[in-house]
Short mmCIF file of C-alpha atoms and ligand atoms in Angstrom, two decimals:
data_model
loop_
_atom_site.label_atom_id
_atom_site.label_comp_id
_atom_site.label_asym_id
_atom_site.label_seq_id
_atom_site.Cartn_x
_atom_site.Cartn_y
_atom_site.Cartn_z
CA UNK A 27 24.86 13.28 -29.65
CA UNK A 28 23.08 16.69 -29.21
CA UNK A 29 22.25 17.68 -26.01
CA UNK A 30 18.76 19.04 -24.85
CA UNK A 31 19.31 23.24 -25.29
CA UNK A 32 16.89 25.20 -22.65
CA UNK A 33 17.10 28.69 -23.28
CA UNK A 34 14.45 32.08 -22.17
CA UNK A 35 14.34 34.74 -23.91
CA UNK A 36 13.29 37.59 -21.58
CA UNK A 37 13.22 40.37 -24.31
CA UNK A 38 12.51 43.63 -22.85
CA UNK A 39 11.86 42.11 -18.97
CA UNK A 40 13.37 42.38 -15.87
CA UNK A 41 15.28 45.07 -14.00
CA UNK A 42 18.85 44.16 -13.13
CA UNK A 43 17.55 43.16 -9.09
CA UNK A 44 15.14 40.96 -10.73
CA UNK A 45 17.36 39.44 -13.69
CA UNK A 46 20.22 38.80 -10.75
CA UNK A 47 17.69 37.48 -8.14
CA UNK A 48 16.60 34.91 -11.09
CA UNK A 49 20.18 34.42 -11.91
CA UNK A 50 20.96 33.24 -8.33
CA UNK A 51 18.43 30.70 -8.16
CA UNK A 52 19.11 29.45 -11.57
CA UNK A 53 22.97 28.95 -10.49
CA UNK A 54 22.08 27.11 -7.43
CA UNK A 55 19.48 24.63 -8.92
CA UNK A 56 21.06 24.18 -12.25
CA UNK A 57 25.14 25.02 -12.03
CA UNK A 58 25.94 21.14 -11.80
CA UNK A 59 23.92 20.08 -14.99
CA UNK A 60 26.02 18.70 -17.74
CA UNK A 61 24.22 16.60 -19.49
CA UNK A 62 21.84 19.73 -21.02
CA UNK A 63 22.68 23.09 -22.07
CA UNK A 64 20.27 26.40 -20.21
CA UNK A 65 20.97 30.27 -21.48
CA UNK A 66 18.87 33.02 -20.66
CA UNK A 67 18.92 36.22 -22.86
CA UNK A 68 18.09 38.99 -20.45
CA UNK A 69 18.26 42.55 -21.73
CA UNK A 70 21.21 44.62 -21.98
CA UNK A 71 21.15 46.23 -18.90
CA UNK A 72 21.38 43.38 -16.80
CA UNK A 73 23.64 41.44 -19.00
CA UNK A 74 26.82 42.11 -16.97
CA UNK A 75 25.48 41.37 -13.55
CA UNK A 76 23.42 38.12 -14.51
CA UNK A 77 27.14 37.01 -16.32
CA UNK A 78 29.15 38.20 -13.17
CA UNK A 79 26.51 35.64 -11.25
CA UNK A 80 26.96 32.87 -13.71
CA UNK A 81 30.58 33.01 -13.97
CA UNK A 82 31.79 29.12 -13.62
CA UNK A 83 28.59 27.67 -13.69
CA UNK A 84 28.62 26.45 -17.43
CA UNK A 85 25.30 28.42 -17.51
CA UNK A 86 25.19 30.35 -20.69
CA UNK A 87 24.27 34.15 -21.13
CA UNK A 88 23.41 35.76 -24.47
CA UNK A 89 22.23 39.41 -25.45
CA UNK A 90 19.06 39.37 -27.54
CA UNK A 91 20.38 41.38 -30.43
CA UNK A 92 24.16 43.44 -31.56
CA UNK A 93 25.12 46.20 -33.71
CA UNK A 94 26.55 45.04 -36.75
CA UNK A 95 29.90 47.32 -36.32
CA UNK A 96 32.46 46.90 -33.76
CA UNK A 97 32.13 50.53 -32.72
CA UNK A 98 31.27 53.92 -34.40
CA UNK A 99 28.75 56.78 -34.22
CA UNK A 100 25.22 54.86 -33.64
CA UNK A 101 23.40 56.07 -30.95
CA UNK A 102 21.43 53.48 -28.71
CA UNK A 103 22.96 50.24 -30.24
CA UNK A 104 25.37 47.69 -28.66
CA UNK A 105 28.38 45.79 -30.69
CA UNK A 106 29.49 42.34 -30.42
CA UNK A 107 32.32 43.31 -28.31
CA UNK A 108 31.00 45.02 -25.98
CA UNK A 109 28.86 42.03 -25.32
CA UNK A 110 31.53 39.41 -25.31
CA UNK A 111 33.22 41.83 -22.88
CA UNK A 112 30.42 41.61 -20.89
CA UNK A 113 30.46 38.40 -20.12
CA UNK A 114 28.25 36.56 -22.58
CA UNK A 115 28.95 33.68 -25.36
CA UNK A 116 26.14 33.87 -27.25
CA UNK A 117 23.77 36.34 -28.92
CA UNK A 118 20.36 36.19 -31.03
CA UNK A 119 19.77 37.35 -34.48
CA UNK A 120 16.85 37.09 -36.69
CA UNK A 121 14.33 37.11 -33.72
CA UNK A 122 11.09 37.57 -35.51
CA UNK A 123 10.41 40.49 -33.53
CA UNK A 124 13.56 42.45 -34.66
CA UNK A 125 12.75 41.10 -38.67
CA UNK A 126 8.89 42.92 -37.84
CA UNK A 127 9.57 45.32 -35.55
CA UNK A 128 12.50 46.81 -36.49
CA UNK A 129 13.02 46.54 -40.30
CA UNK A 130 15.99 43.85 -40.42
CA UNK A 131 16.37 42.20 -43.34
CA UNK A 132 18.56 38.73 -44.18
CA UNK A 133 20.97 41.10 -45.59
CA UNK A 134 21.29 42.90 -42.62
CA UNK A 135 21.01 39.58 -40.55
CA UNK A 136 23.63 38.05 -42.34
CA UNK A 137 26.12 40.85 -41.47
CA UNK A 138 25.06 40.49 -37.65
CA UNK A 139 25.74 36.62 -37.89
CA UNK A 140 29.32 37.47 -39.44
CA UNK A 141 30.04 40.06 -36.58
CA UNK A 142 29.10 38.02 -33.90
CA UNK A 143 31.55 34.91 -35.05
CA UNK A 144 34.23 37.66 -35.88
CA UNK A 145 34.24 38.35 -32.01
CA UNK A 146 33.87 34.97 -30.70
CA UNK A 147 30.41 34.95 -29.92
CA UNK A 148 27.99 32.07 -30.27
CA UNK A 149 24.57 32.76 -32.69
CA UNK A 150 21.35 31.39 -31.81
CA UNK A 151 20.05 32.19 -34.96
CA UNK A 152 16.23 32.59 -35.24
CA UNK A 153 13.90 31.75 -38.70
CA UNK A 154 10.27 31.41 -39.27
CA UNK A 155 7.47 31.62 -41.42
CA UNK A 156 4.49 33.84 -40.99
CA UNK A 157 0.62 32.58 -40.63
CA UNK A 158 0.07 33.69 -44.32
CA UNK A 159 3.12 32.10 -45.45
CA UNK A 160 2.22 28.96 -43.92
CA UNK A 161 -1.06 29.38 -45.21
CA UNK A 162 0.25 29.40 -48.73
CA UNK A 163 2.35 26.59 -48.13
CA UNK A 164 5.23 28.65 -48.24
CA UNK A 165 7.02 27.80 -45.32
CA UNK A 166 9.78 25.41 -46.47
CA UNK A 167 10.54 27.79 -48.79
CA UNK A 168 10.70 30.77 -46.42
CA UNK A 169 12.98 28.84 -43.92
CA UNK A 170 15.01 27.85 -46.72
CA UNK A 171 15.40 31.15 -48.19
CA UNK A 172 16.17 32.65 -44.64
CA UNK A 173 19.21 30.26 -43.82
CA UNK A 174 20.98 30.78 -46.83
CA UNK A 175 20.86 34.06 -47.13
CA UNK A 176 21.57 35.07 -43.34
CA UNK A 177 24.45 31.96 -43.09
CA UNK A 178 26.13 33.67 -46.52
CA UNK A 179 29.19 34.54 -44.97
CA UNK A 180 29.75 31.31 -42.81
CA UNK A 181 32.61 29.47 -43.52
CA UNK A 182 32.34 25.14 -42.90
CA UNK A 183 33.64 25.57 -39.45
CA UNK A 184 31.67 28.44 -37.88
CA UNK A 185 28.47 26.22 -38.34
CA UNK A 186 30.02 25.19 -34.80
CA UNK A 187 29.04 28.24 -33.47
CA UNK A 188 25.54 28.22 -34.28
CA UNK A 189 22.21 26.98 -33.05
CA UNK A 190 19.61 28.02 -34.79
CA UNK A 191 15.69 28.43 -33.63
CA UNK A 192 12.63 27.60 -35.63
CA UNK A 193 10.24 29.96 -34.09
CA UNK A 194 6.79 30.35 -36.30
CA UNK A 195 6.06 33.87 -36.21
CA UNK A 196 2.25 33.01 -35.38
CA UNK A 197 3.34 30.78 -32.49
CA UNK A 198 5.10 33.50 -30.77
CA UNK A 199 3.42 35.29 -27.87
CA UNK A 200 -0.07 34.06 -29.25
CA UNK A 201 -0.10 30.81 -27.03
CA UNK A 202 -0.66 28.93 -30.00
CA UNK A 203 2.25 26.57 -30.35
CA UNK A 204 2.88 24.24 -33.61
CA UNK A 205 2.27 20.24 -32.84
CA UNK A 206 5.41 18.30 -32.28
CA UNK A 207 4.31 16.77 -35.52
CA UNK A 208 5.14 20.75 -37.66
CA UNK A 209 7.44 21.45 -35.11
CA UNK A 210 9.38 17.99 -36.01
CA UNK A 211 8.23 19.02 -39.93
CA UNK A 212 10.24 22.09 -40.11
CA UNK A 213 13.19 20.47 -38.27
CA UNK A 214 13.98 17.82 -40.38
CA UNK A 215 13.93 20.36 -43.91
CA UNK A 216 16.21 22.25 -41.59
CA UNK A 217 18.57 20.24 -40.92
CA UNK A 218 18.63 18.00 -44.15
CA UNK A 219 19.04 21.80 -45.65
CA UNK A 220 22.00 22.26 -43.31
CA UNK A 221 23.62 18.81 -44.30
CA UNK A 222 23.29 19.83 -47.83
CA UNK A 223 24.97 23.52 -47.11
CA UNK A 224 27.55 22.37 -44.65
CA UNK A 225 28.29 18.65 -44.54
CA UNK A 226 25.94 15.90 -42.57
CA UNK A 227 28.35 15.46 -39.75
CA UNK A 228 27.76 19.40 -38.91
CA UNK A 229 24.37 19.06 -39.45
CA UNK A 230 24.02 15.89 -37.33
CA UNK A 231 25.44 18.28 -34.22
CA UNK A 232 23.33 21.13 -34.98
CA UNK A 233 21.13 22.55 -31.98
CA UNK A 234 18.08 23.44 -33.94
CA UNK A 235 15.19 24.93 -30.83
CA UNK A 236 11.39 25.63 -31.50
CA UNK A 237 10.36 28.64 -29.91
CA UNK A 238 6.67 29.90 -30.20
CA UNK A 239 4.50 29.60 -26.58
CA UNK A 240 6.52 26.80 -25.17
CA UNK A 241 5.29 26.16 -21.70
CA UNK A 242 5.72 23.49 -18.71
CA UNK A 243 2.97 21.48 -20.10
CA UNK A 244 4.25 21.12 -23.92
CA UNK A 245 7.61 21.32 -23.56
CA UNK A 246 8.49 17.67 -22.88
CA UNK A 247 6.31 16.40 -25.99
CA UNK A 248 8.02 19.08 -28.53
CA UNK A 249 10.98 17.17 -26.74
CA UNK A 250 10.24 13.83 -28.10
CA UNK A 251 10.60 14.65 -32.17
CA UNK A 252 13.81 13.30 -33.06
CA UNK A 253 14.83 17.13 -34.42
CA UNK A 254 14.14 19.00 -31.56
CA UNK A 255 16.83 19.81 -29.51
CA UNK A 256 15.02 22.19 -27.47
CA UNK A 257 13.61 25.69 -26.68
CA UNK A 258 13.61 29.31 -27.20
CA UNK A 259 11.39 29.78 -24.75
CA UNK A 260 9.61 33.89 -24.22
CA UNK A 261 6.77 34.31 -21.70
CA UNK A 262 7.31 31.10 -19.93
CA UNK A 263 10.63 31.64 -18.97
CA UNK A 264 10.37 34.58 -16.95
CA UNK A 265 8.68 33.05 -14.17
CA UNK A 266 11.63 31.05 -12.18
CA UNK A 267 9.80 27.52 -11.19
CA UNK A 268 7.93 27.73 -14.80
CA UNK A 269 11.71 28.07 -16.34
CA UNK A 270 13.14 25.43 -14.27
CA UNK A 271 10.02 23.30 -14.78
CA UNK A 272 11.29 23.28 -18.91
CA UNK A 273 15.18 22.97 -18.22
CA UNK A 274 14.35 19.67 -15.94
CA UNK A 275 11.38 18.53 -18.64
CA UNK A 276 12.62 15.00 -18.44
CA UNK A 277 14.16 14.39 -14.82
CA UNK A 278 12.40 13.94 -11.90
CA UNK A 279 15.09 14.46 -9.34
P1 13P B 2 6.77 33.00 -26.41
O1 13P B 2 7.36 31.78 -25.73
O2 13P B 2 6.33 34.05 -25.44
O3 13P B 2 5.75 32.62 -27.41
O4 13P B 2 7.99 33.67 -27.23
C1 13P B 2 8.77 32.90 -28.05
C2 13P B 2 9.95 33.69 -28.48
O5 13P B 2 9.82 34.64 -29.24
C3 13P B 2 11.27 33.32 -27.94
O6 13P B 2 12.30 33.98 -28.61
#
């Protein structure tokens, strides 16, 4: 069965004193947990340290975006292997943010997908439809059209290495999170989409996370639909009792 997946996404927050103080607490309250998986994605900077922390605690670490090359002449970017060396197993791509923000495409997100399994890292892979695409009831359609074209390259067995995150782009930062009821909507054509493109028994073990102003008070309802698996949680994970609030939504020791 799939496991509940807590993970923060810090994007550009947190020196490296702050990311390691967080780190510390995070491996003392929740190093023995094995019946959930928690990652936080702090920013490059701090990525070593907060790994170096986490070492051993089954705590997972991920960089919020990677260069598409190994190595080369690109000023200001990071590659895959330089963040597996670093100490991390996973990394996002496709966070709305970078598709907005900075220009990337599915092409390009497909490529990033393919170098990230190439050096053994994990993908949280992140989709989602805009307000006015959900206005024009395009949103299965977007979702759809995002997964194929950014999982081109996967092979059967490298949908192991993937989670993937439904975050609605007008969810995000805007405290306006979807019901469980379009959350769970936009799960199921997700993963019924995945059974068709990769088997159902890979599909039944998918991780698939809402993101979009998750908070201590929602969490454990978004929880409840049958295709949630968890969060990709921003603002409400940077705050330490807020973040451990939403890894322990359901336990109350
Ligand atoms: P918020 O939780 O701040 O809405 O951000 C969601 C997100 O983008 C996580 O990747």
């Amino acid at each position: 069965m799939r496991k509940p997946f807590i993970a923060g996404n810090w994007k550009m927050h947190k020196t490296v004193a702050e990311a390691v103080d967080f780190a510390k607490r995070l491996r003392e309250a929740a190093a023995r947990l094995t019946d959930r998986d928690v990652l936080i994605a702090p920013p490059f900077t701090a990525l070593y340290a907060v790994a170096e922390v986490l070492k051993g605690s089954g705590i997972h670490v991920a960089a919020q975006n990677l260069h598409e090359s190994r190595q080369g002449a690109f000023t200001g970017e990071v590659s895959g292997p330089m963040i597996a060396e670093a100490g991390c197993d996973y990394v996002l791509v496709g966070h709305s943010e970078r598709r907005t923000l900075f220009g990337e495409d599915d092409a390009l997100i497909a490529r990033k997908i393919e170098a990230a399994l190439e050096c053994g890292l994990k993908v949280i892979f992140c989709i989602g439809e805009t307000l006015q695409e959900r206005e024009a009831g395009l949103t299965a359609g977007v979702v759809e059209r995002q997964i194929k074209e950014g999982l081109k390259a996967l092979r059967n067995d490298d949908i192991k290495q993937l989670v993937i995150a439904y975050e609605p782009v007008w969810a995000i930062g805007t405290g306006k999170t979807a019901t469980p009821g379009q959350a769970e909507e936009v799960h199921a054509v997700i993963r019924t989409l995945a059974g068709r493109l990769f088997g159902e028994a890979a599909a039944d073990s998918l991780p698939i996370l809402y993101g979009g102003s998750v908070k201590p008070d929602n969490m454990a309802e978004l929880m409840a639909e049958k295709n949630v698996d968890g969060g990709l949680i921003g603002g409400a994970s940077l705050d330490f009792d807020s973040f451990f609030r939403m890894v322990m939504f359901d336990r109350k020791d």
